[in-house]
Coordinates of C-alpha atoms and ligand atoms in Angstrom, one line a residue:
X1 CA 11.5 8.2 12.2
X2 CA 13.8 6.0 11.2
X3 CA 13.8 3.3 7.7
X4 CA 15.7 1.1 6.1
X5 CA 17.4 2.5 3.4
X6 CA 17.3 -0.1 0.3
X7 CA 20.2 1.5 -1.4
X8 CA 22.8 2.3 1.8
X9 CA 21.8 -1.2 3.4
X10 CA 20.8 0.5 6.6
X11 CA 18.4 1.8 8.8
X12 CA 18.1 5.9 8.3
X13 CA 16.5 9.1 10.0
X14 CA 14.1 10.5 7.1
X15 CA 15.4 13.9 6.5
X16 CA 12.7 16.2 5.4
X17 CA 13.3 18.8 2.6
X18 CA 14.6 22.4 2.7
X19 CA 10.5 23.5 3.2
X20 CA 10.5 21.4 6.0
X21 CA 8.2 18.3 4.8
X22 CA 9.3 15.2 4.3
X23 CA 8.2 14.6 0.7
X24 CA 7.3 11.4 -0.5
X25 CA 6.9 9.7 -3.4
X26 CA 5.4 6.0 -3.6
X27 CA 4.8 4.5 -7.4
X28 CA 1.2 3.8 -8.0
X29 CA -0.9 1.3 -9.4
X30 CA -1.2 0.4 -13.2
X31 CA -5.0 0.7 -13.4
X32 CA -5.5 -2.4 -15.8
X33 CA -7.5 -4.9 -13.3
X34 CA -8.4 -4.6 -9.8
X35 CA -5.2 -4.4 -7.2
X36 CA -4.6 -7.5 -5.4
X37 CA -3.8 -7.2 -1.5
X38 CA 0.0 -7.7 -2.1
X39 CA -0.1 -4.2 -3.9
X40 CA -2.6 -2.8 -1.3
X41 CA 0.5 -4.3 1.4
X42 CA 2.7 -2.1 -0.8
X43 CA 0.0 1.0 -0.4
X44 CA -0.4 0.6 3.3
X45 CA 3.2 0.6 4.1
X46 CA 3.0 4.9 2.5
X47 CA -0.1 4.9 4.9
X48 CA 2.0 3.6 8.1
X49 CA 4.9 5.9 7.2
X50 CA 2.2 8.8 7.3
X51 CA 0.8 8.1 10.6
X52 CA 3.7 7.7 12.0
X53 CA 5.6 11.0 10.9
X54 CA 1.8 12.7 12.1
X55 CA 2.1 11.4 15.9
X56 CA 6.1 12.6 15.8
X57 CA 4.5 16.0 15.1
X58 CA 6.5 16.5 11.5
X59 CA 4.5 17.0 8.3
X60 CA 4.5 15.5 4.9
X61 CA 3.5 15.9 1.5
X62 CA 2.8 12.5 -0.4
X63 CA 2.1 11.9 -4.1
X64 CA 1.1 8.7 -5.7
X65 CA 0.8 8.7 -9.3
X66 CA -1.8 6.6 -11.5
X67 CA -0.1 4.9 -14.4
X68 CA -2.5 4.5 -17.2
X69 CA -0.1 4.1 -20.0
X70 CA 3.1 3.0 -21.1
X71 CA 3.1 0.3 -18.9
X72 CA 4.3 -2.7 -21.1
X73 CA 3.3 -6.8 -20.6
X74 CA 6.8 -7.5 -20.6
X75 CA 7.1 -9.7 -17.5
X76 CA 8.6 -12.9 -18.8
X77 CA 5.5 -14.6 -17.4
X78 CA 3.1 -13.6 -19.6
X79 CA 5.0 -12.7 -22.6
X80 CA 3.2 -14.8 -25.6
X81 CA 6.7 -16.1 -27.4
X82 CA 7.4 -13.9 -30.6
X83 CA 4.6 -11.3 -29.5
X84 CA 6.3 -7.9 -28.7
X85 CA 4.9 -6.8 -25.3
X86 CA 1.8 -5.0 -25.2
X87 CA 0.3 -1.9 -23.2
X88 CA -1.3 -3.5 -20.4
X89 CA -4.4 -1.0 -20.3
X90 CA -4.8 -1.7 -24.4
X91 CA -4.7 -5.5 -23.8
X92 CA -7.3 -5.4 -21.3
X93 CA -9.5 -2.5 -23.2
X94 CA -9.3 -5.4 -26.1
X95 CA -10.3 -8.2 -24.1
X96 CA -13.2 -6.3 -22.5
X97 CA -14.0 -4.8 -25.6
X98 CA -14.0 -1.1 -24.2
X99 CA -12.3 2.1 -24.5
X100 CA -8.6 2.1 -22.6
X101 CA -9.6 5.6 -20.8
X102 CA -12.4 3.6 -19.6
X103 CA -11.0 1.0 -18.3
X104 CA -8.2 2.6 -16.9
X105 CA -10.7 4.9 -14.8
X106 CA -12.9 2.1 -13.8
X107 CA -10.4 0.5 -12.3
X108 CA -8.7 3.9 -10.7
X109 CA -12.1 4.1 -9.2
X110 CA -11.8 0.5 -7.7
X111 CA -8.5 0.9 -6.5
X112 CA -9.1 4.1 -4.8
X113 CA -12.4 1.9 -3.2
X114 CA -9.9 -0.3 -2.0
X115 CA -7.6 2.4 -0.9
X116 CA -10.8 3.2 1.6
X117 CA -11.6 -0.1 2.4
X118 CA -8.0 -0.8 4.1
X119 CA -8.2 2.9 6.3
X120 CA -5.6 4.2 4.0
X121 CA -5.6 7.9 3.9
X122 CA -5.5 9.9 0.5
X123 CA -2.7 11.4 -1.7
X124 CA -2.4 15.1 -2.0
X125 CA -2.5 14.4 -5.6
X126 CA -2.7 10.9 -7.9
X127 CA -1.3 12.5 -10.9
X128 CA -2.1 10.3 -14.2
X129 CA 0.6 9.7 -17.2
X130 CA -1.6 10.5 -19.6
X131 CA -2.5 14.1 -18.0
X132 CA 1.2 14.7 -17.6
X133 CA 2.4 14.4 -21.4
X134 CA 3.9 17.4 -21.7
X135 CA 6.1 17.3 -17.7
X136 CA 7.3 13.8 -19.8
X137 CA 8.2 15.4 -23.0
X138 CA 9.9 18.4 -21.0
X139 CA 12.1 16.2 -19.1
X140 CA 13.3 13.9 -22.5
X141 CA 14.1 16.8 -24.2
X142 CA 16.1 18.1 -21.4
X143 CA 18.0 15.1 -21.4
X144 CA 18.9 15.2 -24.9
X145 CA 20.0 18.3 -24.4
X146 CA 22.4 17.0 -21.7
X147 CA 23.8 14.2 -23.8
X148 CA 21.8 11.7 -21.6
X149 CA 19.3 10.6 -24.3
X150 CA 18.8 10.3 -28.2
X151 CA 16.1 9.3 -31.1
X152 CA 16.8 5.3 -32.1
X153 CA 17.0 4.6 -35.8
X154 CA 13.5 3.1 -35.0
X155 CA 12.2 6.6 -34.1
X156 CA 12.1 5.7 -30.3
X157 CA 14.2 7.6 -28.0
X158 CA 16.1 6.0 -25.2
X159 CA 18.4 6.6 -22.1
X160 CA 21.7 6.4 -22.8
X161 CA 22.6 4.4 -19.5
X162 CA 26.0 4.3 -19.6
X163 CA 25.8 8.8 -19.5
X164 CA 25.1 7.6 -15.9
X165 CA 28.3 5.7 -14.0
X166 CA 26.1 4.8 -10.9
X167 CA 23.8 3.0 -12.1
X168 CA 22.7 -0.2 -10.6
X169 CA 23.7 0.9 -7.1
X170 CA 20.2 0.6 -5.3
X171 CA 19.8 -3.7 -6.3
X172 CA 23.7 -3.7 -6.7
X173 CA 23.9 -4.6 -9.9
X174 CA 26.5 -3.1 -12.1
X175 CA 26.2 -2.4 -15.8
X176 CA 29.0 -5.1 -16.8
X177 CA 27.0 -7.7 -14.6
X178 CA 23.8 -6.8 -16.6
X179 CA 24.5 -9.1 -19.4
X180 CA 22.7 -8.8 -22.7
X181 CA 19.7 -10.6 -23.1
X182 CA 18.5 -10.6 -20.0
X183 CA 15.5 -8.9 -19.6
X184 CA 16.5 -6.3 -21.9
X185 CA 16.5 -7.8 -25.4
X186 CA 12.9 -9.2 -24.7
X187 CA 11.2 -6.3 -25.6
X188 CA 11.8 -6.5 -30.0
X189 CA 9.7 -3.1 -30.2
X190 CA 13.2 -1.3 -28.6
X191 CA 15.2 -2.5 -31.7
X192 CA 16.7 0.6 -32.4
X193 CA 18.7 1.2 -29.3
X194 CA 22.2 1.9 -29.3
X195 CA 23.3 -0.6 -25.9
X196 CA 21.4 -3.2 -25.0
X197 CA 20.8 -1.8 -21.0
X198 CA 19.6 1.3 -22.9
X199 CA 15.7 1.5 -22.4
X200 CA 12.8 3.5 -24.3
X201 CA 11.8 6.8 -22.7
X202 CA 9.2 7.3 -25.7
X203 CA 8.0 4.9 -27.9
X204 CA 7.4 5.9 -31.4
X205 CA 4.1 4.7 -32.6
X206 CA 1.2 4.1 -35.4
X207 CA -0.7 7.2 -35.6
X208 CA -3.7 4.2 -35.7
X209 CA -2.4 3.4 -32.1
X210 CA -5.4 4.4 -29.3
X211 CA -3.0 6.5 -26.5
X212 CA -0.3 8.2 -28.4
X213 CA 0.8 11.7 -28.7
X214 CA 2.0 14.7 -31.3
X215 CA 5.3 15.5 -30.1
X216 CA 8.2 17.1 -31.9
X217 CA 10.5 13.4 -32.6
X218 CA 6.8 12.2 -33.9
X219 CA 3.9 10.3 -32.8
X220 CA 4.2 8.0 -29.6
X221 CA 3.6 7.3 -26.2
X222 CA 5.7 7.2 -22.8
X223 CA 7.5 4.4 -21.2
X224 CA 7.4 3.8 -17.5
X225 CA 9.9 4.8 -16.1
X226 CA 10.3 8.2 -17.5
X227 CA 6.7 8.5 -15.9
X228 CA 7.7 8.7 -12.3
X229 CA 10.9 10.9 -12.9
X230 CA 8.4 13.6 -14.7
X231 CA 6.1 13.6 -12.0
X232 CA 8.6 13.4 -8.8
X233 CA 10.7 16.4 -10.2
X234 CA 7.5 18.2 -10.7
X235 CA 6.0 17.8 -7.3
X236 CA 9.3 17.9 -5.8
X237 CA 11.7 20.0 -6.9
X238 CA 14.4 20.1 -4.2
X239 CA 14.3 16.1 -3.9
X240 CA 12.1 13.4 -2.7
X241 CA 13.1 12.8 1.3
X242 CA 11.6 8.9 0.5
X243 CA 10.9 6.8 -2.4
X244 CA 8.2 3.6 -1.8
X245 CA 7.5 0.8 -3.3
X246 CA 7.4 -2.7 -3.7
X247 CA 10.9 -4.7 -3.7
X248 CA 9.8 -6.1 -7.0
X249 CA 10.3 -2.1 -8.3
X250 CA 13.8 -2.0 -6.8
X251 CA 14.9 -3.3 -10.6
X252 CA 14.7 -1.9 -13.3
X253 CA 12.1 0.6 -12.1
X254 CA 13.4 2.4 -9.7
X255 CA 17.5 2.4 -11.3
X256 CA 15.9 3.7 -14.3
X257 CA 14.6 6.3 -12.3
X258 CA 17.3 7.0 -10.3
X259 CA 19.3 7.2 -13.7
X260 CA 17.1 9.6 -15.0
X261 CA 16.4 12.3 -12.2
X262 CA 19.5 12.4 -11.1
X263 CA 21.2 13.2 -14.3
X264 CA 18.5 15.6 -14.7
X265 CA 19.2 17.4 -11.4
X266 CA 22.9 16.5 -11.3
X267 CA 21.9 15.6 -7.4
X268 CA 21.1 12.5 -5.8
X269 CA 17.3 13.2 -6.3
X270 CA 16.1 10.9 -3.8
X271 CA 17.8 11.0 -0.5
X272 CA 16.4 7.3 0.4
X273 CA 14.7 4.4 -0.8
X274 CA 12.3 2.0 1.2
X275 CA 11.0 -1.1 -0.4
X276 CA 8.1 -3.3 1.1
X277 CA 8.2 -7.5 0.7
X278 CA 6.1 -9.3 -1.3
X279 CA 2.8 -10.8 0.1
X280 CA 2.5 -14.7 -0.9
X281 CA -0.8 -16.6 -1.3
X282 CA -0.9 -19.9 0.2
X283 CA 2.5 -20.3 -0.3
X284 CA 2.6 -19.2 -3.7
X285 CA 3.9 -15.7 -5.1
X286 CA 0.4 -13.7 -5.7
X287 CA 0.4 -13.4 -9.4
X288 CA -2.5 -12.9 -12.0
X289 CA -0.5 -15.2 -13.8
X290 CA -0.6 -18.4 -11.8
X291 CA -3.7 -17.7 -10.7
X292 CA -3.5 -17.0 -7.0
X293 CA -4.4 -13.4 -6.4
X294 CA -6.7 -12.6 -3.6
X295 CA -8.6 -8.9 -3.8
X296 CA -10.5 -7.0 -1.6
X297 CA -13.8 -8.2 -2.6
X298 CA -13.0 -12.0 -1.5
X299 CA -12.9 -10.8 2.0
X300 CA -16.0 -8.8 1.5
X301 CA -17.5 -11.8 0.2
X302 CA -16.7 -14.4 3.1
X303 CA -17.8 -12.0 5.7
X304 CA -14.0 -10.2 6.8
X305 CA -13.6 -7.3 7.4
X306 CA -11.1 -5.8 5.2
X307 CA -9.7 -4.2 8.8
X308 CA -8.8 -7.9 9.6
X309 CA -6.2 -7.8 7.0
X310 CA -4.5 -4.2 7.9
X311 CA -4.2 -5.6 11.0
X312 CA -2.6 -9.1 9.9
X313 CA -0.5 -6.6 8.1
X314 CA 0.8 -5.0 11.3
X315 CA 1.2 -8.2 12.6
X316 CA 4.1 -9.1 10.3
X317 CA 7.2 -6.6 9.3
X318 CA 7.1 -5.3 6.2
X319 CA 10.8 -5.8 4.8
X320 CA 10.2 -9.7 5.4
X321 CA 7.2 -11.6 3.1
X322 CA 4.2 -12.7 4.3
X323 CA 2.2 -16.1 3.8
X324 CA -1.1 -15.2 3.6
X325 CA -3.7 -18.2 4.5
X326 CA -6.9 -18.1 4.8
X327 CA -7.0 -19.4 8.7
X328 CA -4.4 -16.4 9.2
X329 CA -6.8 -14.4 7.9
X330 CA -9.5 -15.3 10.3
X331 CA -7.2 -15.2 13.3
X332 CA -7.1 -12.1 12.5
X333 CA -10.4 -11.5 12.1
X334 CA -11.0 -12.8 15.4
X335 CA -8.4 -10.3 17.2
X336 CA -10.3 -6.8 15.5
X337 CA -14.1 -8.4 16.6
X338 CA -12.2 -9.0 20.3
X339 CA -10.7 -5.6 20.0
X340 CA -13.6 -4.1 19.0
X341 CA -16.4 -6.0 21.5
X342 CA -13.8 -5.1 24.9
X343 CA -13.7 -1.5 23.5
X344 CA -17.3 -1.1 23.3
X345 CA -18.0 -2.4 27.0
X346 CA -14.7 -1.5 28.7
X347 CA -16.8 1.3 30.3
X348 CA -16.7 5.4 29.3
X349 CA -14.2 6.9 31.2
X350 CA -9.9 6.5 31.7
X351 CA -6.8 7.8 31.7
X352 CA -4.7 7.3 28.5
X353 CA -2.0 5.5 30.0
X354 CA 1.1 7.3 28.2
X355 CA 3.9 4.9 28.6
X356 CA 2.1 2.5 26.3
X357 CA 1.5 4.9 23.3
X358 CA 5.1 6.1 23.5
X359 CA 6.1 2.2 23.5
X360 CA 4.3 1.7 20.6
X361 CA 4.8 4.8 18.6
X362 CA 8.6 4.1 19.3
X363 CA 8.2 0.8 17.7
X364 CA 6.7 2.4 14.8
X365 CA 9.2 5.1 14.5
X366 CA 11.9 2.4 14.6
X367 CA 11.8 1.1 11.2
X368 CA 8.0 0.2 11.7
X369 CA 8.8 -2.6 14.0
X370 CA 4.7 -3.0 13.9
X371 CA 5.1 -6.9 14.9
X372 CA 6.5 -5.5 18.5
X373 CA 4.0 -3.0 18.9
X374 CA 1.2 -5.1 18.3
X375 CA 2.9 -7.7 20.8
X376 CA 3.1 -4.5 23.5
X377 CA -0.7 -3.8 23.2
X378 CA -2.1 -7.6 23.6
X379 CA 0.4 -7.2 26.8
X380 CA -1.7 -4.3 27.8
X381 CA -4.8 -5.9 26.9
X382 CA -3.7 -9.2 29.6
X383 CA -2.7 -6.7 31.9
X384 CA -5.3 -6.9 35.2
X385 CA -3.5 -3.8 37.1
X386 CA -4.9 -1.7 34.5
X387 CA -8.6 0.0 34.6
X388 CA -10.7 -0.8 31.6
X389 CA -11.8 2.4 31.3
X390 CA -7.7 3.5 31.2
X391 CA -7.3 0.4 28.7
X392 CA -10.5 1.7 26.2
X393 CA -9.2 5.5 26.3
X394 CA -5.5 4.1 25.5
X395 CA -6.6 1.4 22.5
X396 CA -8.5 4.6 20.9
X397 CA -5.5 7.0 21.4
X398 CA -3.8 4.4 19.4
X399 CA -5.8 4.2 16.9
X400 CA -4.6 7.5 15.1
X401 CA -1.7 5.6 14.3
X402 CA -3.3 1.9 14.0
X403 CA -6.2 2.7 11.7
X404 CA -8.0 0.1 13.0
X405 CA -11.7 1.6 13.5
X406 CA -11.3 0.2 17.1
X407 CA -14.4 2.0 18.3
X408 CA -16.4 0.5 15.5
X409 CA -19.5 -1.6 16.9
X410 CA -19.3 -5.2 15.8
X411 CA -22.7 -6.6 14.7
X412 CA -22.9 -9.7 15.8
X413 CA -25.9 -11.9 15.1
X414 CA -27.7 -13.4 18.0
X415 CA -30.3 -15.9 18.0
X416 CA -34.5 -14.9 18.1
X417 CA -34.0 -16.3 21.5
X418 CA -31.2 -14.2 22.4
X419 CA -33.2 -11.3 21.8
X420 CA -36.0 -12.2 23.0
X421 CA -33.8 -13.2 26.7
X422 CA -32.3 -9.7 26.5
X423 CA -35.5 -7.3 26.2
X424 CA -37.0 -9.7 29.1
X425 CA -34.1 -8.8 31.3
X426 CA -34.5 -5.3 30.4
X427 CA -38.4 -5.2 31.5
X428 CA -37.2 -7.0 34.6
X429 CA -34.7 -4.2 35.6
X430 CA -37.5 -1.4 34.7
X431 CA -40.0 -3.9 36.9
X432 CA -37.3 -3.5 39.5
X433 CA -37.7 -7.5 39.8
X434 CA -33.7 -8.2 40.7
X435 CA -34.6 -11.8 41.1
X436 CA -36.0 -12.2 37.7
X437 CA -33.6 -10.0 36.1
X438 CA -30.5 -12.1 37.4
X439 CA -32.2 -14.9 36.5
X440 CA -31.8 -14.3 33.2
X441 CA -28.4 -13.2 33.6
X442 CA -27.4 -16.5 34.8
X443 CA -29.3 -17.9 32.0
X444 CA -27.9 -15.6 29.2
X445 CA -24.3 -16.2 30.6
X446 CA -24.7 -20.3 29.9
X447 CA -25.5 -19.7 26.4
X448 CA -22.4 -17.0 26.2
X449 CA -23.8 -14.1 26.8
X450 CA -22.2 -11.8 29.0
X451 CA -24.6 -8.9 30.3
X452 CA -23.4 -6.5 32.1
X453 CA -25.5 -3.1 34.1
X454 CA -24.0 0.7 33.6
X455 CA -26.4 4.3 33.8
X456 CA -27.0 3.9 30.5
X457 CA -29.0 0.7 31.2
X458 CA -27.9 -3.5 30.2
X459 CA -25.2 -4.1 27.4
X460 CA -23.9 -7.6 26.7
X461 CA -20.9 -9.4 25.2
X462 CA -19.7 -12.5 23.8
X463 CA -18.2 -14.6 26.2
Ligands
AMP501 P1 1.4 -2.6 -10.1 O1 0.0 -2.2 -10.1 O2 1.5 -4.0 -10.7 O3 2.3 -1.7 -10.9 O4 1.9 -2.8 -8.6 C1 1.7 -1.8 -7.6 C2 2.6 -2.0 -6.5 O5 2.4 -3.3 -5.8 C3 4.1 -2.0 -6.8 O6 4.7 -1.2 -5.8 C4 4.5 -3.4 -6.6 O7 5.9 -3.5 -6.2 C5 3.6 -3.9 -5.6 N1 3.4 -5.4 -5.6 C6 3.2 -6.2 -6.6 N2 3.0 -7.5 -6.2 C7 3.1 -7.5 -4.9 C8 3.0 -8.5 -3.9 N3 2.7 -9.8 -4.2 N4 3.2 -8.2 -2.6 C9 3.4 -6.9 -2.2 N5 3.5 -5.9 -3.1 C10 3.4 -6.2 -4.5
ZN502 ZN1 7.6 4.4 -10.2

């Protein structure tokens, strides 16, 4: 399989790790509110990568982590003016009046709901930062020990950035374009670090403080960054084969990371990094802050199927960004439920017709070129040479890699009279009374019905 490397600028073979894997690593949620569908585009992209390494026969190992602390308001958006930022899973434990380890499980549960809800297959392991305390104070105090990191005169400690001379080179930036107050100097609470590009690897704290920890530098919790590190050198010793997430993580996120593990390892820790695009809402970036985010749950609630949206998904590649709509949303819609309907009457018997799957699972293996694949099967679909029954066993084949529940029965809802039309055409065909019974055929099919006779008795359609 090949990916675009965010960091070389090109298009890669994965290389799996001396055990043979390929090991991956994809940052998680920050349980705080429920995920929107641009982080579950974020999620499914580790999910296509999967089922496409499965049908090339190689395996994987994949680890998502859970971040329930550390994770700091301190996206310029929603920064009060002259409030230092705040944990994200203590601001909303405030506002909802509740414990933080309750809210930040309630919403692990949700997102792990949604997880389902999109076909997207499990984690070995969602390791949390608050159950990994100790893998994050191991790896600080290794990098003291290294010269990479020391105790602020505020009692935080922070990453020296300039111990590492390549930083910057996965969103090209370079330390001396990184000009002071930038993002850097937003954050008062890191006062007591020694360069401004420096960041805080753990925060010194009020022992009052709900989350914080005994440590040997004192009371505090973890920052971010330092999060990931801990738990991708723990899982992965020998190096991570590919690094996911969303483009929005390439900086600082994922150069602080790359800063940290590879001084740590003296390697290049991660042998490449894939980023996903963003998913817009109606033209505007999704964002709890202006208002526009769209969950799982508002497709439940206007009768979509959460399917519908995987599939717009595959639709569209994911390096470039997506406008979701609403109407694009239903087209969508309308392609699974045709899918879905032609699978369940397209008889019981084919061939799997293996040109096709290796077309498609080439396009997938190429960078997830999903837009072409998808293009390749309605092809298929259109194409009158081909058996149904060879079309049905194909379009299920496909499905290991798809995730589309293609064999699912739609329920569609038919009129009393429908119904009622139906079970008198099936007493007809018991009666052996043919005129009767295509009667009612003819009469079904003008109010677009489409019933058609196999062994197993009459099944219908939507015209
Ligand atoms: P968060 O829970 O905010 O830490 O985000 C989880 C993941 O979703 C990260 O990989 C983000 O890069 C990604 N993400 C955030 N917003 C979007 C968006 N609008 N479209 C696609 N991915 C996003
Ligand atoms: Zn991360």
């Amino acid at each position: 399989m090949r990916l675009y490397d965010t960091k070389e600028e090109r298009k890669r073979e994965v290389t799996p790790s001396s055990a043979g894997t390929i090991d991956i690593y994809c940052c998680g949620p920050t349980v705080y509110r429920f995920a929107h569908v641009g982080n579950m585009r974020t999620f499914l992209l580790g999910d296509l990568v999967r089922r496409t390494l499965r049908a090339e026969g190689l395996r994987y190992r994949y680890i998502q982590n859970i971040t329930d602390v550390g994770h700091l308001n301190d996206d310029v958006n929603i920064e009060v003016a002259g409030d230092s930022p705040e944990d994200k899973i203590l601001a909303q434990a405030k506002l909802e009046q509740k414990d933080p380890f309750e809210i930040a499980r309630f919403y692990e549960e949700a997102f792990h709901r949604d997880l389902r809800a999109l076909n997207i297959m499990p984690a070995d392991a969602y390791p949390k930062a608050s159950e990994s305390i100790s893998l994050i104070t191991d790896l600080i105090a290794q990098l003291i020990y290294i010269g990479a990191a020391y105790q602020g005169n505020d009692g935080s400690l922070y990453f020296a950035v300039r111990s590492f001379k390549d930083y910057g080179a996965i969103s090209n930036n370079s330390l001396d374009q990184l000009r002071a107050g930038h993002r850097f100097d937003l954050n008062a609470e890191e006062s007591g670090k020694r360069f401004h590009a420096d960041w805080a690897l753990w925060k010194a704290a009020d022992a009052n403080r709900q989350m914080t920890w005994q440590t040997p530098w004192g009371v505090g919790f973890p920052g971010w960054h330092i999060e990931c590190s801990a738990m991708s050198l723990h899982y992965f010793p020998n190096g991570v084969s590919l690094h996911l997430g969303g483009i929005d993580l390439r900086f600082p996120h994922h150069e602080n990371e790359r800063a940290q593990s590879n001084v740590a390892t003296n390697s290049e820790f991660v042998r490449q990094w894939v980023h996903g695009e963003h998913l817009l809402f109606e033209g505007r970036k999704m964002a709890k802050s202006s208002g526009n985010v769209l969950h799982i749950s508002d497709l439940n609630e206007r009768g979509i199927d959460p399917l519908a949206l995987r599939l717009l998904f595959l639709e569209n590649h994911y390096r470039t960004q997506i406008n979701l709509t609403w109407a694009g949303i239903e087209a969508a819609q309308s392609t699974l439920k045709r899918w879905r309907m032609k699978i369940a009457t397209w008889g019981t018997s084919g061939e799997i017709r293996q040109k096709i799957v290796e077309e498609v699972q080439g396009f997938f293996s190429d960078d997830l070129e999903t837009p072409s694949a998808m293009l390749a099967l309605r092809k298929f679909e259109r194409d009158e040479s081909i058996p149904d029954g060879d079309k049905r066993a194909t379009f299920i084949a496909l499905d290991e890699l798809l995730g589309l529940e293609l064999t699912k029965r739609e329920e569609v809802e038919i009129s009393e009279e429908i119904e009622e039309l139906l079970k008198e055409r099936a007493s007809a065909r018991s009666a052996r009374n043919w005129g009767r019974s295509d009667e009612l055929r003819d009469l079904l099919a003008q109010k677009g019905i489409r019933v058609s006779d196999g062994p197993t008795g009459q099944s219908w359609e939507l015209n």
